[in-house]
């Protein structure tokens, strides 16, 4: 895009940023569904704040995530993944290796900044982000469960698998 007059420069630069972001993620071997989900999230944020990301602020992230949480009642893990998608995009477009800051400064007189910080985003609320009712057992829980099963088999010989000799654990 160097030296070329663009018809809709904001839209075209944003589209080029999204394409570069997708390529960078694919080069890192991320799943296409992950890449597309992050792209859609970044587009949704830009649509909500009605501006391109080189004009966005942390307060806009606060408002967007707050609206998603209160109006759509999204899960905390979903809110966290949305904030991480915007954080990753901002990291990409502010990284000097990709030169987007210079491009935006030259074309628009401003540039993107990181708008997602630890003080305006959700933190993972448990080691496993899945629904607590569906999470995997911990090692301690598995040990207790199988210990209970062993105790039940020892208590009632009728529960032993066929061919297992009496007295064999």
Coordinates of N, CA and C in Angstrom, one line a residue:
X1 N 0.8 -1.2 0.0 CA 0.0 0.0 0.0 C 0.9 1.3 0.0
X2 N 2.2 1.1 0.1 CA 3.0 2.3 0.1 C 2.9 3.1 -1.2
X3 N 2.7 4.4 -1.0 CA 2.6 5.3 -2.2 C 1.4 5.2 -3.0
X4 N 0.4 4.4 -2.6 CA -0.8 4.2 -3.4 C -1.9 4.9 -2.7
X5 N -2.6 5.8 -3.5 CA -3.8 6.5 -2.9 C -4.9 5.4 -2.8
X6 N -5.5 5.3 -1.7 CA -6.6 4.4 -1.4 C -7.9 5.1 -1.5
X7 N -8.9 4.3 -2.1 CA -10.2 4.9 -2.2 C -10.9 5.1 -0.8
X8 N -10.9 4.0 0.0 CA -11.4 4.1 1.4 C -10.3 3.7 2.3
X9 N -9.4 4.6 2.6 CA -8.2 4.2 3.3 C -8.4 3.5 4.7
X10 N -9.3 4.0 5.5 CA -9.5 3.4 6.8 C -10.0 2.0 6.7
X11 N -10.9 1.8 5.8 CA -11.5 0.4 5.6 C -10.4 -0.5 5.0
X12 N -9.7 0.0 4.1 CA -8.7 -0.8 3.4 C -7.5 -1.2 4.3
X13 N -7.1 -0.2 5.1 CA -6.0 -0.5 6.1 C -6.5 -1.5 7.1
X14 N -7.7 -1.3 7.6 CA -8.2 -2.2 8.6 C -8.3 -3.6 8.1
X15 N -8.8 -3.8 6.8 CA -8.9 -5.1 6.2 C -7.5 -5.7 6.0
X16 N -6.5 -4.9 5.6 CA -5.2 -5.4 5.5 C -4.6 -5.8 6.8
X17 N -4.9 -5.1 7.9 CA -4.5 -5.5 9.2 C -5.0 -6.8 9.6
X18 N -6.3 -7.0 9.3 CA -7.0 -8.3 9.7 C -6.4 -9.4 8.9
X19 N -6.1 -9.2 7.6 CA -5.5 -10.2 6.8 C -4.1 -10.6 7.3
X20 N -3.3 -9.5 7.7 CA -2.0 -9.8 8.3 C -2.1 -10.5 9.6
X21 N -3.1 -10.2 10.4 CA -3.3 -10.8 11.7 C -3.6 -12.3 11.5
X22 N -4.5 -12.6 10.5 CA -4.9 -13.9 10.2 C -3.6 -14.7 9.7
X23 N -2.8 -14.1 8.8 CA -1.6 -14.8 8.3 C -0.7 -15.1 9.4
X24 N -0.5 -14.1 10.3 CA 0.4 -14.3 11.5 C 0.0 -15.5 12.3
X25 N -1.3 -15.6 12.6 CA -1.9 -16.7 13.4 C -1.8 -18.0 12.7
X26 N -2.0 -18.0 11.4 CA -1.9 -19.3 10.7 C -0.5 -19.7 10.6
X27 N 0.5 -18.8 10.5 CA 1.9 -19.1 10.5 C 2.3 -19.8 11.9
X28 N 1.6 -19.4 12.9 CA 1.8 -20.0 14.2 C 1.1 -21.3 14.4
X29 N 0.4 -21.8 13.3 CA -0.2 -23.0 13.3 C -1.5 -23.1 14.1
X30 N -2.2 -22.0 14.3 CA -3.4 -21.9 15.0 C -4.5 -22.5 14.1
X31 N -5.5 -23.0 14.7 CA -6.7 -23.6 13.9 C -7.4 -22.5 13.1
X32 N -7.8 -22.8 11.9 CA -8.5 -21.8 11.1 C -9.8 -21.3 11.9
X33 N -10.4 -22.1 12.6 CA -11.6 -21.7 13.4 C -11.2 -20.7 14.5
X34 N -10.1 -20.9 15.1 CA -9.6 -19.9 16.1 C -9.3 -18.6 15.4
X35 N -8.6 -18.6 14.3 CA -8.3 -17.4 13.5 C -9.5 -16.6 13.1
X36 N -10.5 -17.4 12.6 CA -11.7 -16.7 12.1 C -12.5 -16.2 13.3
X37 N -12.6 -16.9 14.4 CA -13.3 -16.4 15.6 C -12.7 -15.1 16.1
X38 N -11.3 -15.1 16.1 CA -10.7 -13.8 16.6 C -10.9 -12.7 15.6
X39 N -10.9 -13.0 14.3 CA -11.2 -11.9 13.4 C -12.6 -11.4 13.5
X40 N -13.6 -12.3 13.7 CA -14.9 -11.9 13.9 C -15.1 -11.0 15.2
X41 N -14.4 -11.4 16.2 CA -14.4 -10.7 17.5 C -13.9 -9.3 17.3
X42 N -12.8 -9.1 16.6 CA -12.2 -7.8 16.4 C -13.1 -7.0 15.6
X43 N -13.7 -7.5 14.6 CA -14.7 -6.8 13.8 C -15.9 -6.4 14.6
X44 N -16.4 -7.3 15.5 CA -17.5 -6.9 16.3 C -17.2 -5.8 17.3
X45 N -16.0 -5.8 17.8 CA -15.5 -4.7 18.7 C -15.5 -3.4 17.9
X46 N -14.9 -3.4 16.7 CA -14.8 -2.2 15.9 C -16.2 -1.7 15.5
X47 N -17.1 -2.6 15.2 CA -18.5 -2.2 14.9 C -19.2 -1.6 16.1
X48 N -19.0 -2.2 17.3 CA -19.6 -1.7 18.5 C -19.2 -0.3 18.8
X49 N -17.8 0.0 18.7 CA -17.3 1.3 19.1 C -17.4 2.3 17.9
X50 N -17.8 1.7 16.7 CA -18.0 2.5 15.5 C -16.8 3.4 15.2
X51 N -15.7 2.8 15.3 CA -14.4 3.4 14.8 C -13.4 2.4 14.5
X52 N -12.3 2.8 13.9 CA -11.2 1.9 13.6 C -10.4 1.8 14.9
X53 N -9.6 0.7 15.0 CA -8.9 0.5 16.2 C -7.8 1.4 16.5
X54 N -7.3 2.2 15.6 CA -6.3 3.2 15.9 C -6.9 4.4 16.6
X55 N -8.3 4.4 16.7 CA -9.0 5.5 17.5 C -9.6 4.9 18.8
X56 N -9.4 3.7 19.0 CA -10.1 3.1 20.2 C -9.3 3.3 21.5
X57 N -10.0 3.2 22.6 CA -9.4 3.5 23.9 C -9.8 2.3 24.9
X58 N -9.1 2.2 26.0 CA -9.5 1.2 27.0 C -10.9 1.4 27.5
X59 N -11.4 2.6 27.6 CA -12.8 2.9 28.0 C -13.8 2.2 27.1
X60 N -13.4 2.2 25.8 CA -14.3 1.6 24.8 C -14.4 0.1 25.0
X61 N -13.2 -0.5 25.4 CA -13.2 -2.0 25.7 C -14.1 -2.2 26.9
X62 N -13.9 -1.4 28.0 CA -14.8 -1.5 29.2 C -16.2 -1.5 28.8
X63 N -16.7 -0.5 28.0 CA -18.1 -0.4 27.6 C -18.5 -1.6 26.9
X64 N -17.7 -2.0 25.9 CA -18.1 -3.2 25.0 C -18.2 -4.5 25.9
X65 N -17.2 -4.8 26.7 CA -17.2 -6.0 27.5 C -18.4 -5.9 28.5
X66 N -18.6 -4.8 29.1 CA -19.7 -4.6 30.0 C -21.0 -4.8 29.4
X67 N -21.2 -4.3 28.2 CA -22.5 -4.5 27.5 C -22.7 -6.0 27.2
X68 N -21.6 -6.6 26.7 CA -21.7 -8.1 26.4 C -22.1 -8.9 27.6
X69 N -21.5 -8.5 28.7 CA -21.8 -9.2 30.0 C -23.2 -8.9 30.5
X70 N -23.6 -7.7 30.5 CA -24.9 -7.3 31.1 C -26.1 -7.5 30.2
X71 N -25.9 -7.2 28.9 CA -27.0 -7.3 28.0 C -27.2 -8.7 27.4
X72 N -26.1 -9.3 27.1 CA -26.2 -10.7 26.5 C -25.9 -11.8 27.4
X73 N -25.6 -11.4 28.7 CA -25.3 -12.4 29.7 C -24.4 -13.5 29.3
X74 N -23.3 -13.1 28.6 CA -22.3 -14.1 28.2 C -21.5 -14.6 29.4
X75 N -21.0 -15.8 29.2 CA -20.2 -16.4 30.3 C -18.9 -15.7 30.4
X76 N -18.3 -15.8 31.6 CA -17.0 -15.1 31.9 C -15.9 -15.6 31.0
X77 N -15.9 -16.9 30.7 CA -14.9 -17.4 29.8 C -15.1 -16.9 28.4
X78 N -16.3 -16.6 27.9 CA -16.5 -16.0 26.6 C -16.0 -14.6 26.6
X79 N -16.3 -13.8 27.6 CA -15.9 -12.4 27.8 C -14.3 -12.4 27.7
X80 N -13.7 -13.3 28.5 CA -12.3 -13.4 28.5 C -11.7 -13.7 27.1
X81 N -12.3 -14.6 26.4 CA -11.8 -15.0 25.1 C -11.9 -13.8 24.1
X82 N -13.0 -13.0 24.2 CA -13.2 -11.8 23.4 C -12.1 -10.8 23.7
X83 N -11.9 -10.6 25.0 CA -10.9 -9.6 25.3 C -9.5 -10.0 24.9
X84 N -9.2 -11.3 24.9 CA -7.9 -11.9 24.5 C -7.8 -11.7 23.0
X85 N -8.9 -11.8 22.2 CA -8.8 -11.7 20.8 C -8.4 -10.2 20.4
X86 N -9.0 -9.3 21.1 CA -8.7 -7.9 20.9 C -7.3 -7.6 21.3
X87 N -6.9 -8.1 22.5 CA -5.6 -7.9 23.0 C -4.5 -8.4 21.9
X88 N -4.8 -9.6 21.4 CA -3.8 -10.2 20.4 C -3.8 -9.4 19.2
X89 N -4.9 -8.9 18.7 CA -4.9 -8.0 17.5 C -4.1 -6.7 17.8
X90 N -4.4 -6.1 18.9 CA -3.6 -4.9 19.3 C -2.1 -5.1 19.4
X91 N -1.8 -6.3 20.0 CA -0.4 -6.6 20.1 C 0.2 -6.7 18.7
X92 N -0.5 -7.4 17.8 CA 0.0 -7.5 16.4 C 0.2 -6.2 15.7
X93 N -0.8 -5.3 15.8 CA -0.8 -4.0 15.0 C 0.2 -3.0 15.7
X94 N 0.5 -3.2 17.0 CA 1.5 -2.3 17.6 C 2.9 -2.8 17.6
X95 N 3.1 -4.0 17.1 CA 4.4 -4.6 17.1 C 5.2 -3.9 15.9
X96 N 6.4 -3.3 16.2 CA 7.1 -2.6 15.2 C 7.6 -3.5 14.1
X97 N 7.6 -4.8 14.3 CA 8.0 -5.7 13.2 C 7.0 -5.7 12.0
X98 N 5.8 -5.3 12.3 CA 4.8 -5.4 11.3 C 4.5 -4.0 10.7
X99 N 5.0 -2.9 11.2 CA 5.0 -1.6 10.6 C 3.6 -0.9 10.5
X100 N 2.6 -1.5 11.2 CA 1.3 -0.9 11.2 C 1.2 0.5 11.8
X101 N 2.0 0.7 12.9 CA 2.0 2.0 13.6 C 2.4 3.1 12.7
X102 N 3.5 2.8 11.9 CA 4.0 3.8 11.0 C 3.0 4.1 9.9
X103 N 2.4 3.0 9.4 CA 1.4 3.1 8.3 C 0.3 4.0 8.7
X104 N -0.2 3.7 9.9 CA -1.4 4.5 10.4 C -1.0 6.0 10.7
X105 N 0.2 6.1 11.3 CA 0.7 7.5 11.6 C 0.8 8.3 10.3
X106 N 1.3 7.7 9.3 CA 1.5 8.4 8.0 C 0.1 8.7 7.4
X107 N -0.8 7.8 7.4 CA -2.1 7.9 6.7 C -3.1 8.7 7.5
X108 N -3.1 8.5 8.8 CA -4.2 9.0 9.6 C -3.8 9.9 10.8
X109 N -2.5 10.1 10.9 CA -2.0 11.0 12.0 C -2.1 10.4 13.4
X110 N -2.3 9.1 13.5 CA -2.4 8.5 14.8 C -2.1 7.0 14.5
X111 N -2.0 6.2 15.6 CA -1.8 4.8 15.4 C -2.4 4.0 16.5
X112 N -2.5 2.7 16.4 CA -3.2 1.9 17.4 C -2.3 1.8 18.6
X113 N -3.0 1.6 19.7 CA -2.3 1.3 21.0 C -3.0 0.1 21.6
X114 N -2.3 -0.5 22.6 CA -2.9 -1.6 23.3 C -4.0 -1.1 24.2
X115 N -5.2 -1.5 24.0 CA -6.4 -1.0 24.7 C -6.9 -2.1 25.7
X116 N -6.3 -3.3 25.7 CA -6.7 -4.3 26.6 C -5.6 -4.5 27.6
X117 N -5.9 -4.3 28.9 CA -4.9 -4.4 29.9 C -5.4 -5.3 31.1
X118 N -4.6 -5.6 32.0 CA -5.0 -6.5 33.1 C -6.1 -5.8 34.0
X119 N -6.2 -4.5 34.0 CA -7.1 -3.8 34.8 C -8.5 -3.6 34.2
X120 N -8.6 -3.9 32.9 CA -9.9 -3.8 32.3 C -10.5 -5.0 31.6
X121 N -9.9 -6.2 32.0 CA -10.4 -7.4 31.4 C -10.5 -8.5 32.5
X122 N -11.3 -9.5 32.2 CA -11.5 -10.6 33.1 C -10.3 -11.4 33.2
X123 N -10.1 -12.0 34.3 CA -9.0 -12.9 34.4 C -9.6 -14.4 34.4
X124 N -8.8 -15.3 34.0 CA -9.3 -16.7 34.1 C -9.7 -17.0 35.5
X125 N -10.9 -17.5 35.8 CA -11.4 -17.6 37.1 C -11.2 -19.0 37.7
X126 N -10.7 -19.9 36.9 CA -10.4 -21.2 37.4 C -9.4 -21.8 36.4
X127 N -8.6 -22.9 36.9 CA -7.6 -23.5 36.0 C -8.2 -24.0 34.7
X128 N -9.4 -24.5 34.8 CA -10.1 -25.1 33.7 C -11.3 -24.2 33.4
X129 N -11.3 -23.5 32.2 CA -12.4 -22.6 31.8 C -13.7 -23.2 31.5
X130 N -13.8 -24.5 31.4 CA -15.0 -25.2 31.1 C -16.0 -25.0 32.3
X131 N -17.3 -25.3 32.0 CA -18.3 -25.3 33.0 C -17.9 -26.2 34.1
X132 N -18.0 -25.8 35.3 CA -17.5 -26.6 36.4 C -18.2 -27.9 36.5
X133 N -19.5 -28.0 36.0 CA -20.2 -29.3 36.1 C -19.7 -30.2 35.0
X134 N -18.9 -29.8 34.0 CA -18.4 -30.6 33.0 C -16.9 -30.8 33.0
X135 N -16.2 -30.2 34.0 CA -14.8 -30.3 34.0 C -14.2 -31.6 34.2
X136 N -13.0 -31.8 33.9 CA -12.3 -33.1 34.2 C -12.0 -33.2 35.7
X137 N -11.9 -34.5 36.1 CA -11.5 -34.7 37.5 C -10.1 -34.3 37.7
X138 N -9.7 -33.8 38.9 CA -8.4 -33.6 39.3 C -7.7 -35.0 39.6
X139 N -6.4 -35.0 39.8 CA -5.8 -36.3 40.2 C -6.3 -36.8 41.5
X140 N -6.4 -35.8 42.4 CA -6.9 -36.2 43.8 C -8.3 -36.8 43.7
X141 N -9.2 -36.2 42.9 CA -10.5 -36.7 42.8 C -10.5 -38.0 42.1
X142 N -9.7 -38.2 41.1 CA -9.6 -39.6 40.4 C -9.1 -40.6 41.4
X143 N -8.2 -40.3 42.2 CA -7.6 -41.2 43.2 C -8.7 -41.6 44.2
X144 N -9.5 -40.6 44.7 CA -10.6 -40.9 45.6 C -11.7 -41.7 45.0
X145 N -12.0 -41.4 43.7 CA -13.0 -42.2 43.0 C -12.7 -43.6 42.8
X146 N -11.5 -43.9 42.3 CA -11.0 -45.3 42.1 C -10.8 -46.0 43.4
X147 N -10.4 -45.3 44.4 CA -10.3 -45.9 45.8 C -11.7 -46.4 46.2
X148 N -12.7 -45.5 46.0 CA -14.0 -45.9 46.4 C -14.5 -47.1 45.6
X149 N -14.2 -47.1 44.3 CA -14.6 -48.3 43.5 C -13.9 -49.6 44.0
X150 N -12.7 -49.5 44.3 CA -11.9 -50.7 44.8 C -12.6 -51.1 46.1
X151 N -13.0 -50.2 47.0 CA -13.6 -50.6 48.3 C -14.9 -51.2 48.0
X152 N -15.7 -50.8 47.0 CA -17.0 -51.3 46.7 C -16.8 -52.8 46.2
X153 N -15.9 -53.0 45.3 CA -15.6 -54.3 44.8 C -15.2 -55.3 45.9
X154 N -14.3 -54.8 46.8 CA -13.9 -55.6 47.9 C -15.0 -56.0 48.8
X155 N -16.0 -55.1 49.0 CA -17.1 -55.2 49.9 C -18.1 -56.2 49.4
X156 N -18.4 -56.2 48.1 CA -19.4 -57.0 47.4 C -18.8 -57.9 46.3
X157 N -18.5 -59.1 46.6 CA -17.9 -60.0 45.6 C -18.6 -60.1 44.3
X158 N -19.9 -59.8 44.3 CA -20.7 -59.9 43.1 C -20.3 -58.8 42.1
X159 N -19.6 -57.8 42.6 CA -19.2 -56.7 41.7 C -17.9 -57.0 41.0
X160 N -17.2 -58.1 41.3 CA -15.9 -58.4 40.7 C -16.1 -58.8 39.3
X161 N -15.2 -58.3 38.4 CA -15.3 -58.8 37.0 C -15.2 -60.3 36.9
X162 N -15.8 -60.9 35.9 CA -15.7 -62.4 35.8 C -14.3 -62.8 35.6
X163 N -13.9 -63.9 36.3 CA -12.6 -64.4 36.2 C -11.6 -63.8 37.2
X164 N -12.0 -62.8 38.0 CA -11.1 -62.2 39.0 C -11.2 -63.1 40.2
X165 N -10.2 -63.6 40.6 CA -10.2 -64.5 41.8 C -10.5 -63.8 43.1
X166 N -11.1 -64.5 44.0 CA -11.4 -63.9 45.3 C -10.2 -63.5 46.0
X167 N -10.2 -62.4 46.6 CA -9.0 -61.9 47.4 C -8.0 -61.2 46.5
X168 N -8.2 -61.1 45.2 CA -7.2 -60.4 44.3 C -7.7 -59.0 44.1
X169 N -7.0 -58.0 44.5 CA -7.5 -56.6 44.4 C -7.6 -56.2 42.9

